[in-house]
Short mmCIF file of C-alpha atoms and ligand atoms in Angstrom, two decimals:
data_model
loop_
_atom_site.label_atom_id
_atom_site.label_comp_id
_atom_site.label_asym_id
_atom_site.label_seq_id
_atom_site.Cartn_x
_atom_site.Cartn_y
_atom_site.Cartn_z
CA MET A 1 -9.14 3.02 -6.95
CA THR A 2 -11.20 0.86 -4.53
CA GLY A 3 -10.80 0.27 -0.81
CA LEU A 4 -10.99 2.35 2.25
CA ARG A 5 -9.33 5.55 1.47
CA LEU A 6 -8.85 9.13 2.36
CA GLU A 7 -8.70 11.46 -0.71
CA ILE A 8 -6.72 14.63 -0.07
CA ASP A 9 -7.40 17.52 -2.33
CA LEU A 10 -4.04 19.45 -2.40
CA ASP A 11 -5.68 22.26 -4.40
CA ALA A 12 -7.91 22.94 -1.47
CA VAL A 13 -5.08 22.65 1.02
CA ALA A 14 -2.95 25.03 -1.10
CA HIS A 15 -5.64 27.39 -1.32
CA ASN A 16 -6.04 27.51 2.36
CA ALA A 17 -2.35 27.78 3.07
CA ARG A 18 -1.93 30.72 0.56
CA THR A 19 -4.99 32.59 1.72
CA LEU A 20 -3.72 32.38 5.29
CA VAL A 21 -0.12 33.10 4.41
CA ASP A 22 -1.40 36.21 2.46
CA ARG A 23 -3.73 37.52 5.15
CA LEU A 24 -1.08 37.14 7.86
CA ALA A 25 1.61 38.67 5.80
CA ALA A 26 -0.35 41.82 5.76
CA VAL A 27 0.05 42.06 9.55
CA GLY A 28 3.70 40.96 9.36
CA VAL A 29 3.24 37.35 10.51
CA SER A 30 4.81 34.48 8.70
CA VAL A 31 3.49 30.93 8.70
CA THR A 32 4.98 27.64 9.94
CA GLY A 33 3.02 24.91 8.08
CA VAL A 34 2.23 22.09 10.49
CA THR A 35 2.19 18.64 8.87
CA LYS A 36 1.88 16.56 12.11
CA ALA A 37 -1.67 15.44 11.33
CA SER A 38 -0.28 13.65 8.21
CA LEU A 39 2.44 11.45 9.54
CA GLY A 40 4.82 13.56 7.58
CA ALA A 41 3.30 13.22 4.18
CA ALA A 42 5.66 14.65 1.61
CA PRO A 43 3.05 15.83 -1.17
CA LEU A 44 1.10 17.79 1.50
CA ALA A 45 4.50 19.31 2.87
CA ARG A 46 5.17 20.21 -0.62
CA ALA A 47 1.96 21.88 -1.28
CA LEU A 48 2.36 23.96 1.99
CA LEU A 49 5.89 25.19 0.81
CA ALA A 50 4.62 25.96 -2.62
CA ALA A 51 1.86 28.06 -1.07
CA GLY A 52 4.44 30.29 0.86
CA VAL A 53 4.82 28.89 4.35
CA ARG A 54 8.10 29.98 5.86
CA THR A 55 9.12 26.74 7.47
CA LEU A 56 7.51 23.31 8.15
CA GLY A 57 6.53 22.20 11.69
CA GLU A 58 6.55 18.65 12.83
CA SER A 59 5.95 17.17 16.25
CA ARG A 60 7.71 13.87 15.90
CA ILE A 61 11.16 12.99 14.68
CA GLU A 62 9.97 9.99 12.68
CA ASN A 63 7.87 12.16 10.61
CA VAL A 64 10.64 14.71 10.05
CA GLU A 65 12.90 11.59 8.87
CA SER A 66 10.14 10.50 6.53
CA LEU A 67 9.99 14.05 5.00
CA ARG A 68 13.64 14.16 4.72
CA ARG A 69 13.75 10.72 3.04
CA ALA A 70 11.10 12.00 0.48
CA GLY A 71 13.62 14.76 -0.47
CA ILE A 72 12.10 17.66 1.46
CA THR A 73 14.98 19.94 2.19
CA ALA A 74 13.02 23.05 3.63
CA PRO A 75 13.73 24.04 7.11
CA ILE A 76 11.72 21.97 9.71
CA THR A 77 10.86 23.05 13.08
CA LEU A 78 10.30 20.45 15.74
CA ILE A 79 7.13 21.87 17.53
CA ARG A 80 6.98 19.18 20.27
CA SER A 81 10.21 19.20 22.78
CA PRO A 82 12.89 16.86 21.61
CA LEU A 83 13.24 13.81 23.54
CA ILE A 84 16.67 13.44 25.03
CA THR A 85 17.24 10.25 23.57
CA GLU A 86 16.44 11.63 20.12
CA ALA A 87 18.73 14.85 20.49
CA GLN A 88 21.18 13.76 17.85
CA ARG A 89 18.41 12.92 15.14
CA VAL A 90 16.76 16.29 15.99
CA VAL A 91 19.96 18.25 15.48
CA GLU A 92 20.59 16.25 12.24
CA HIS A 93 17.23 16.75 10.63
CA THR A 94 15.71 20.02 11.89
CA ARG A 95 16.83 23.46 11.97
CA THR A 96 14.99 24.76 15.18
CA SER A 97 13.00 22.99 17.91
CA LEU A 98 10.87 24.35 20.45
CA VAL A 99 12.17 23.63 24.06
CA THR A 100 11.24 24.11 27.70
CA GLU A 101 13.70 22.08 29.68
CA LEU A 102 17.38 22.70 30.54
CA ALA A 103 18.17 19.20 30.38
CA VAL A 104 16.91 19.05 26.70
CA LEU A 105 18.89 22.22 25.78
CA ARG A 106 22.01 20.54 27.18
CA ALA A 107 21.35 17.26 25.35
CA LEU A 108 20.92 19.44 22.18
CA SER A 109 24.17 21.11 22.89
CA VAL A 110 26.01 17.97 23.14
CA ALA A 111 24.42 16.60 19.98
CA ALA A 112 25.35 19.91 18.07
CA GLY A 113 28.89 19.47 19.18
CA GLU A 114 29.15 15.83 18.27
CA LEU A 115 27.68 16.62 14.79
CA GLY A 116 29.57 19.81 14.33
CA ARG A 117 26.60 22.06 13.59
CA ASP A 118 24.35 24.57 15.22
CA HIS A 119 20.94 23.96 16.29
CA GLY A 120 18.23 26.66 16.63
CA VAL A 121 16.02 26.76 19.79
CA VAL A 122 12.78 28.64 20.44
CA LEU A 123 12.00 28.70 24.05
CA MET A 124 8.34 28.21 24.82
CA VAL A 125 6.62 30.20 27.48
CA GLU A 126 3.72 29.07 29.62
CA LEU A 127 1.06 31.82 29.47
CA GLY A 128 -1.87 29.98 30.87
CA ASP A 129 -2.96 26.97 28.89
CA LEU A 130 -0.89 24.49 31.08
CA ARG A 131 0.75 22.46 28.40
CA GLU A 132 4.22 23.02 27.70
CA GLY A 133 6.03 26.17 28.63
CA ILE A 134 8.61 27.77 30.79
CA LEU A 135 7.05 29.96 33.46
CA PRO A 136 7.64 33.67 32.66
CA ALA A 137 9.58 34.19 35.96
CA ASP A 138 11.93 31.40 35.07
CA LEU A 139 12.65 32.44 31.40
CA GLY A 140 15.60 34.84 32.11
CA THR A 141 17.71 31.77 33.68
CA VAL A 142 16.94 29.54 30.62
CA VAL A 143 17.85 32.28 28.22
CA ASP A 144 21.04 32.74 29.84
CA GLU A 145 21.81 29.12 29.88
CA THR A 146 20.82 28.61 26.17
CA LEU A 147 23.12 31.62 25.25
CA ARG A 148 25.97 29.91 27.28
CA LEU A 149 25.67 26.60 25.82
CA PRO A 150 27.95 25.80 22.66
CA GLY A 151 26.20 24.79 19.46
CA LEU A 152 22.86 26.41 20.34
CA VAL A 153 21.38 29.57 18.58
CA LEU A 154 18.66 31.32 20.50
CA ARG A 155 16.23 31.96 17.66
CA GLY A 156 13.18 33.27 19.62
CA ILE A 157 10.52 32.60 21.97
CA GLY A 158 7.06 31.28 21.58
CA THR A 159 3.89 30.06 23.27
CA ASN A 160 1.16 27.70 22.67
CA LEU A 161 -2.45 28.15 23.94
CA ALA A 162 -5.80 26.74 23.46
CA CYS A 163 -4.59 23.07 23.42
CA GLN A 164 -4.77 21.57 26.89
CA SER A 165 -7.21 23.97 28.61
CA GLY A 166 -8.65 26.03 25.89
CA ALA A 167 -7.02 29.32 27.18
CA ALA A 168 -7.44 31.67 24.28
CA PRO A 169 -4.90 33.99 22.85
CA ASP A 170 -5.77 37.54 23.86
CA THR A 171 -4.20 41.10 24.18
CA ALA A 172 -3.00 40.49 27.71
CA ASN A 173 -1.04 37.16 27.02
CA MET A 174 0.11 38.27 23.59
CA THR A 175 1.28 41.60 24.93
CA GLN A 176 3.09 39.74 27.67
CA LEU A 177 4.84 37.51 25.10
CA SER A 178 6.09 40.65 23.22
CA ASP A 179 7.10 42.36 26.28
CA LEU A 180 9.21 39.22 27.31
CA ALA A 181 10.81 39.36 23.91
CA ASP A 182 11.78 43.03 24.58
CA THR A 183 13.00 42.32 27.90
CA ILE A 184 15.28 39.45 26.98
CA GLU A 185 16.83 41.47 24.12
CA ALA A 186 17.46 44.57 26.45
CA ALA A 187 18.89 42.18 29.13
CA THR A 188 21.16 39.96 26.89
CA GLY A 189 21.93 42.13 23.72
CA ALA A 190 20.58 39.06 21.66
CA THR A 191 18.27 39.53 18.68
CA LEU A 192 15.22 37.35 18.78
CA GLU A 193 14.52 36.44 15.42
CA VAL A 194 11.18 34.71 15.88
CA VAL A 195 8.36 35.40 18.24
CA SER A 196 5.95 32.56 17.54
CA GLY A 197 2.65 33.50 18.98
CA GLY A 198 0.69 30.10 18.89
CA ASN A 199 -1.37 28.04 16.49
CA SER A 200 -4.68 28.11 14.57
CA ALA A 201 -6.43 29.46 17.76
CA ASN A 202 -4.35 32.67 17.35
CA LEU A 203 -6.05 33.71 13.97
CA ASP A 204 -9.01 35.67 15.27
CA TRP A 205 -6.47 37.46 17.40
CA ALA A 206 -3.95 38.05 14.76
CA LEU A 207 -6.26 39.20 11.87
CA GLY A 208 -8.77 41.13 14.22
CA ASN A 209 -6.10 43.17 15.81
CA PRO A 210 -4.43 46.29 14.49
CA ASP A 211 -1.27 45.57 16.46
CA VAL A 212 0.38 42.12 16.84
CA GLY A 213 3.24 43.44 18.79
CA ARG A 214 6.47 41.35 18.32
CA VAL A 215 4.59 38.20 17.26
CA ASN A 216 5.97 37.50 13.83
CA ASP A 217 5.19 33.80 13.31
CA LEU A 218 2.20 31.40 13.78
CA ARG A 219 2.20 27.76 13.54
CA LEU A 220 -0.78 26.59 11.68
CA GLY A 221 -2.03 23.14 11.11
CA GLU A 222 -5.70 22.45 11.52
CA SER A 223 -6.94 25.98 9.97
CA ILE A 224 -5.11 25.23 6.87
CA LEU A 225 -6.20 21.49 6.64
CA LEU A 226 -9.84 21.74 7.75
CA GLY A 227 -10.46 25.55 7.00
CA CYS A 228 -11.63 26.57 10.40
CA GLU A 229 -10.51 28.42 13.49
CA THR A 230 -10.00 26.28 16.60
CA LEU A 231 -11.52 28.30 19.36
CA GLU A 232 -15.13 27.69 18.31
CA ARG A 233 -14.46 25.56 15.14
CA ARG A 234 -15.98 28.13 12.73
CA PRO A 235 -15.29 27.91 9.27
CA LEU A 236 -12.82 30.87 8.13
CA ASP A 237 -14.07 33.20 5.46
CA GLY A 238 -12.96 32.12 1.97
CA LEU A 239 -11.34 28.75 3.19
CA ARG A 240 -12.13 25.38 1.80
CA THR A 241 -13.66 22.89 4.39
CA ASP A 242 -13.63 19.98 1.87
CA ALA A 243 -10.17 19.03 1.47
CA PHE A 244 -10.48 15.44 2.97
CA THR A 245 -12.99 12.88 1.86
CA LEU A 246 -13.09 9.62 3.52
CA VAL A 247 -14.54 6.75 0.99
CA ALA A 248 -15.73 3.60 2.39
CA GLU A 249 -17.58 0.54 1.04
CA VAL A 250 -21.07 -0.60 2.18
CA ILE A 251 -21.20 -3.99 3.80
CA GLU A 252 -24.81 -4.16 4.85
CA ALA A 253 -27.92 -2.17 3.86
CA LYS A 254 -31.20 -2.88 5.22
CA LEU A 255 -34.55 -1.73 6.49
CA LYS A 256 -34.70 -2.08 10.24
CA PRO A 257 -36.54 -0.66 13.22
CA SER A 258 -35.54 2.51 14.36
CA THR A 259 -35.26 1.51 18.00
CA PRO A 260 -33.08 -1.25 19.53
CA TRP A 261 -34.85 -3.76 21.59
CA GLY A 262 -33.94 -5.92 24.69
CA GLU A 263 -32.62 -4.60 27.83
CA LEU A 264 -30.23 -1.82 27.07
CA HIS A 265 -26.63 -1.49 28.77
CA GLN A 266 -23.35 -0.11 27.73
CA THR A 267 -22.19 -0.07 24.04
CA ALA A 268 -18.88 -1.24 22.60
CA PHE A 269 -17.26 2.04 23.76
CA GLY A 270 -18.95 2.36 27.31
CA THR A 271 -21.46 4.85 26.44
CA ALA A 272 -25.04 4.58 26.77
CA ALA A 273 -26.94 3.45 23.61
CA ALA A 274 -28.04 6.26 21.53
CA VAL A 275 -31.67 5.53 21.25
CA PRO A 276 -33.45 7.68 18.56
CA VAL A 277 -36.82 9.02 19.87
CA ARG A 278 -37.97 10.64 16.79
CA ASP A 279 -40.03 8.00 15.21
CA ALA A 280 -41.02 4.37 15.33
CA ASP A 281 -40.98 3.62 11.89
CA ASP A 282 -38.51 1.34 10.06
CA ALA A 283 -35.52 3.13 8.59
CA ALA A 284 -32.90 2.33 6.12
CA ARG A 285 -29.56 1.51 7.94
CA VAL A 286 -26.30 1.32 6.13
CA ILE A 287 -23.05 -0.07 7.53
CA LEU A 288 -19.61 0.98 6.29
CA ALA A 289 -16.51 -0.97 6.53
CA VAL A 290 -14.72 1.56 8.58
CA GLY A 291 -14.56 2.38 12.30
CA ARG A 292 -13.10 3.95 15.19
CA GLN A 293 -9.78 2.43 14.51
CA ASP A 294 -9.66 4.62 11.48
CA VAL A 295 -11.68 7.74 12.19
CA ASP A 296 -13.75 9.65 14.93
CA PRO A 297 -17.23 9.30 13.90
CA GLY A 298 -18.23 12.64 15.50
CA GLY A 299 -15.71 14.34 12.72
CA LEU A 300 -17.47 13.05 9.63
CA HIS A 301 -20.18 14.84 7.37
CA ALA A 302 -22.31 12.16 5.80
CA PRO A 303 -23.72 12.98 2.35
CA SER A 304 -27.13 14.74 1.93
CA GLY A 305 -30.02 12.30 2.83
CA MET A 306 -27.59 10.33 5.34
CA GLU A 307 -26.66 10.69 8.92
CA VAL A 308 -23.91 9.19 11.03
CA LEU A 309 -25.37 7.29 13.92
CA GLY A 310 -22.29 5.82 15.33
CA ALA A 311 -19.45 3.59 14.98
CA SER A 312 -17.62 0.57 16.70
CA SER A 313 -13.89 -0.44 15.96
CA ASP A 314 -14.72 -1.58 12.49
CA HIS A 315 -18.45 -0.58 11.61
CA LEU A 316 -19.71 2.99 10.84
CA VAL A 317 -23.42 3.02 10.91
CA LEU A 318 -25.46 5.41 8.95
CA ARG A 319 -29.21 6.10 8.67
CA ALA A 320 -30.28 6.67 4.96
CA ASP A 321 -33.44 8.73 4.40
CA GLY A 322 -33.11 9.17 0.74
CA PRO A 323 -31.84 6.53 -1.91
CA VAL A 324 -30.17 3.57 0.01
CA PRO A 325 -26.64 2.72 -1.52
CA HIS A 326 -26.40 -1.04 -2.28
CA VAL A 327 -23.99 -3.31 -0.80
CA GLY A 328 -20.57 -2.89 -2.26
CA ALA A 329 -21.13 0.65 -3.22
CA GLU A 330 -19.12 3.49 -1.96
CA VAL A 331 -20.25 6.27 0.44
CA ARG A 332 -18.25 9.54 0.54
CA LEU A 333 -17.99 11.45 3.76
CA THR A 334 -16.33 14.76 4.26
CA VAL A 335 -13.85 14.88 7.17
CA CYS A 336 -14.51 17.91 9.23
CA GLY A 337 -12.94 17.04 12.63
CA TYR A 338 -9.31 17.14 13.59
CA GLU A 339 -9.39 13.80 15.48
CA ALA A 340 -11.33 12.23 12.50
CA LEU A 341 -8.43 13.61 10.31
CA LEU A 342 -5.78 12.48 12.45
CA ARG A 343 -6.91 9.04 12.73
CA ALA A 344 -7.72 8.71 9.02
CA MET A 345 -4.21 10.01 8.27
CA THR A 346 -2.56 7.53 10.48
CA SER A 347 -4.66 4.29 10.42
CA PRO A 348 -2.65 1.66 8.36
CA PHE A 349 -5.97 0.53 6.87
CA VAL A 350 -6.63 3.84 5.19
CA THR A 351 -5.00 4.51 1.76
CA ARG A 352 -4.23 8.18 1.36
CA CYS A 353 -4.85 9.50 -2.12
CA PHE A 354 -3.51 12.81 -2.96
CA THR A 355 -5.05 14.74 -5.82
CA GLY A 356 -4.04 18.21 -7.37
CA PRO A 357 -0.69 19.75 -8.02
CA GLY A 358 2.30 17.76 -6.73
CA ALA A 359 0.39 14.83 -5.85
CA HIS A 360 1.74 11.48 -6.19
CA SER A 361 0.55 9.51 -9.19
CA THR A 362 0.46 6.55 -6.90
CA PRO A 363 -1.56 6.23 -3.79
CA GLU A 364 0.31 6.32 -0.65
CA ARG A 365 -0.39 3.95 2.22
CA ALA A 366 0.43 5.44 5.60
CA PRO A 367 3.98 4.48 6.36
CA ALA A 368 4.43 2.12 9.32
CA THR A 369 6.91 4.03 11.68
C1 LIG B 1 -0.27 21.03 17.03
C2 LIG B 1 0.58 22.35 17.28
C3 LIG B 1 0.40 23.39 16.53
C4 LIG B 1 -0.58 23.41 15.27
O1 LIG B 1 -1.84 23.55 15.91
P1 LIG B 1 -3.18 23.63 15.12
O2 LIG B 1 -4.20 23.93 16.01
O3 LIG B 1 -3.13 22.38 14.16
O4 LIG B 1 -2.90 24.93 14.03
C5 LIG B 1 1.27 24.55 16.78
N1 LIG B 1 1.98 24.46 17.67
C6 LIG B 1 2.37 23.46 18.61
C7 LIG B 1 3.26 23.53 19.57
C8 LIG B 1 1.59 22.25 18.42
O5 LIG B 1 1.81 21.22 18.97
#
């Protein structure tokens, strides 16, 4: 196998998923395995399911449809609000969606009627991060409307923190979520089967806390894929941080001065030029045929003896202090950042190669959706 590619070690992903599923099971929390960074890759979804996740979480209906076409029959939760214009597809292919708007609930109810099936709803509550969510004061009205609308099943409530503003899950907001679940049940007589407390940013709270209250589900993506929590991006104990490797070919390798010359203005991406100050000697510079179209250079670990200096659209520039790879050789970089992973997974120029249990024998190019 040659060419720009992302090697995906499903053993490592499965290990991470299984470890988190087990640790959270001990505190009564199940895992929704989030596949959205993978453009709905079926081998990855299978690895998560085999590792014991309760359901899959996807943010885009196109990815859900890819998973269904690939034969994945497990329940899928749509974790971004359905688009009104996609309500039918959502009801057809997912079991549950996370919803915050009455207009969306009504569209799902109509679609459920047309398709003759029920659709599950988890109402998302705003608890301070200021991305999606119903304000707690308005939740009662939306609950009543959900219960009234035919074809909808109120499965539970949830919240999402630490995405837009970095607001962390803590005892106060998690207790509030539990209390809201109790209040809804007392007021309506409904049973909330799911209280979905958040994402990978909730792990420290969930595993460091003797009492998770009513929270019985977390939606985990990044922690499973990259092995880190997401408040400080610390590697999690016992998890693998090496599941994803970007392999790219050297197109130039030369000894050059360490410092650029001429009058320096903005770079290709509008930032000030990074001028190394540490030495005036020549250094080996290596260019790989990969760029910002395919990856975020800040989310890559170069092999030892090399350092990522920067990237433009199609060139990734490294400094080599040890042996210098020759033109045509391949360099392997560990993907450690979520944005780097997201871009590598979704770039049409990067071939995805799955290794380990359940891997496709043939490499999979990111499907054009
Ligand atoms: C992306 C997302 C998740 C998963 O977040 P990670 O940080 O990758 O664990 C969970 N819930 C929602 C609503 C999301 O959008």
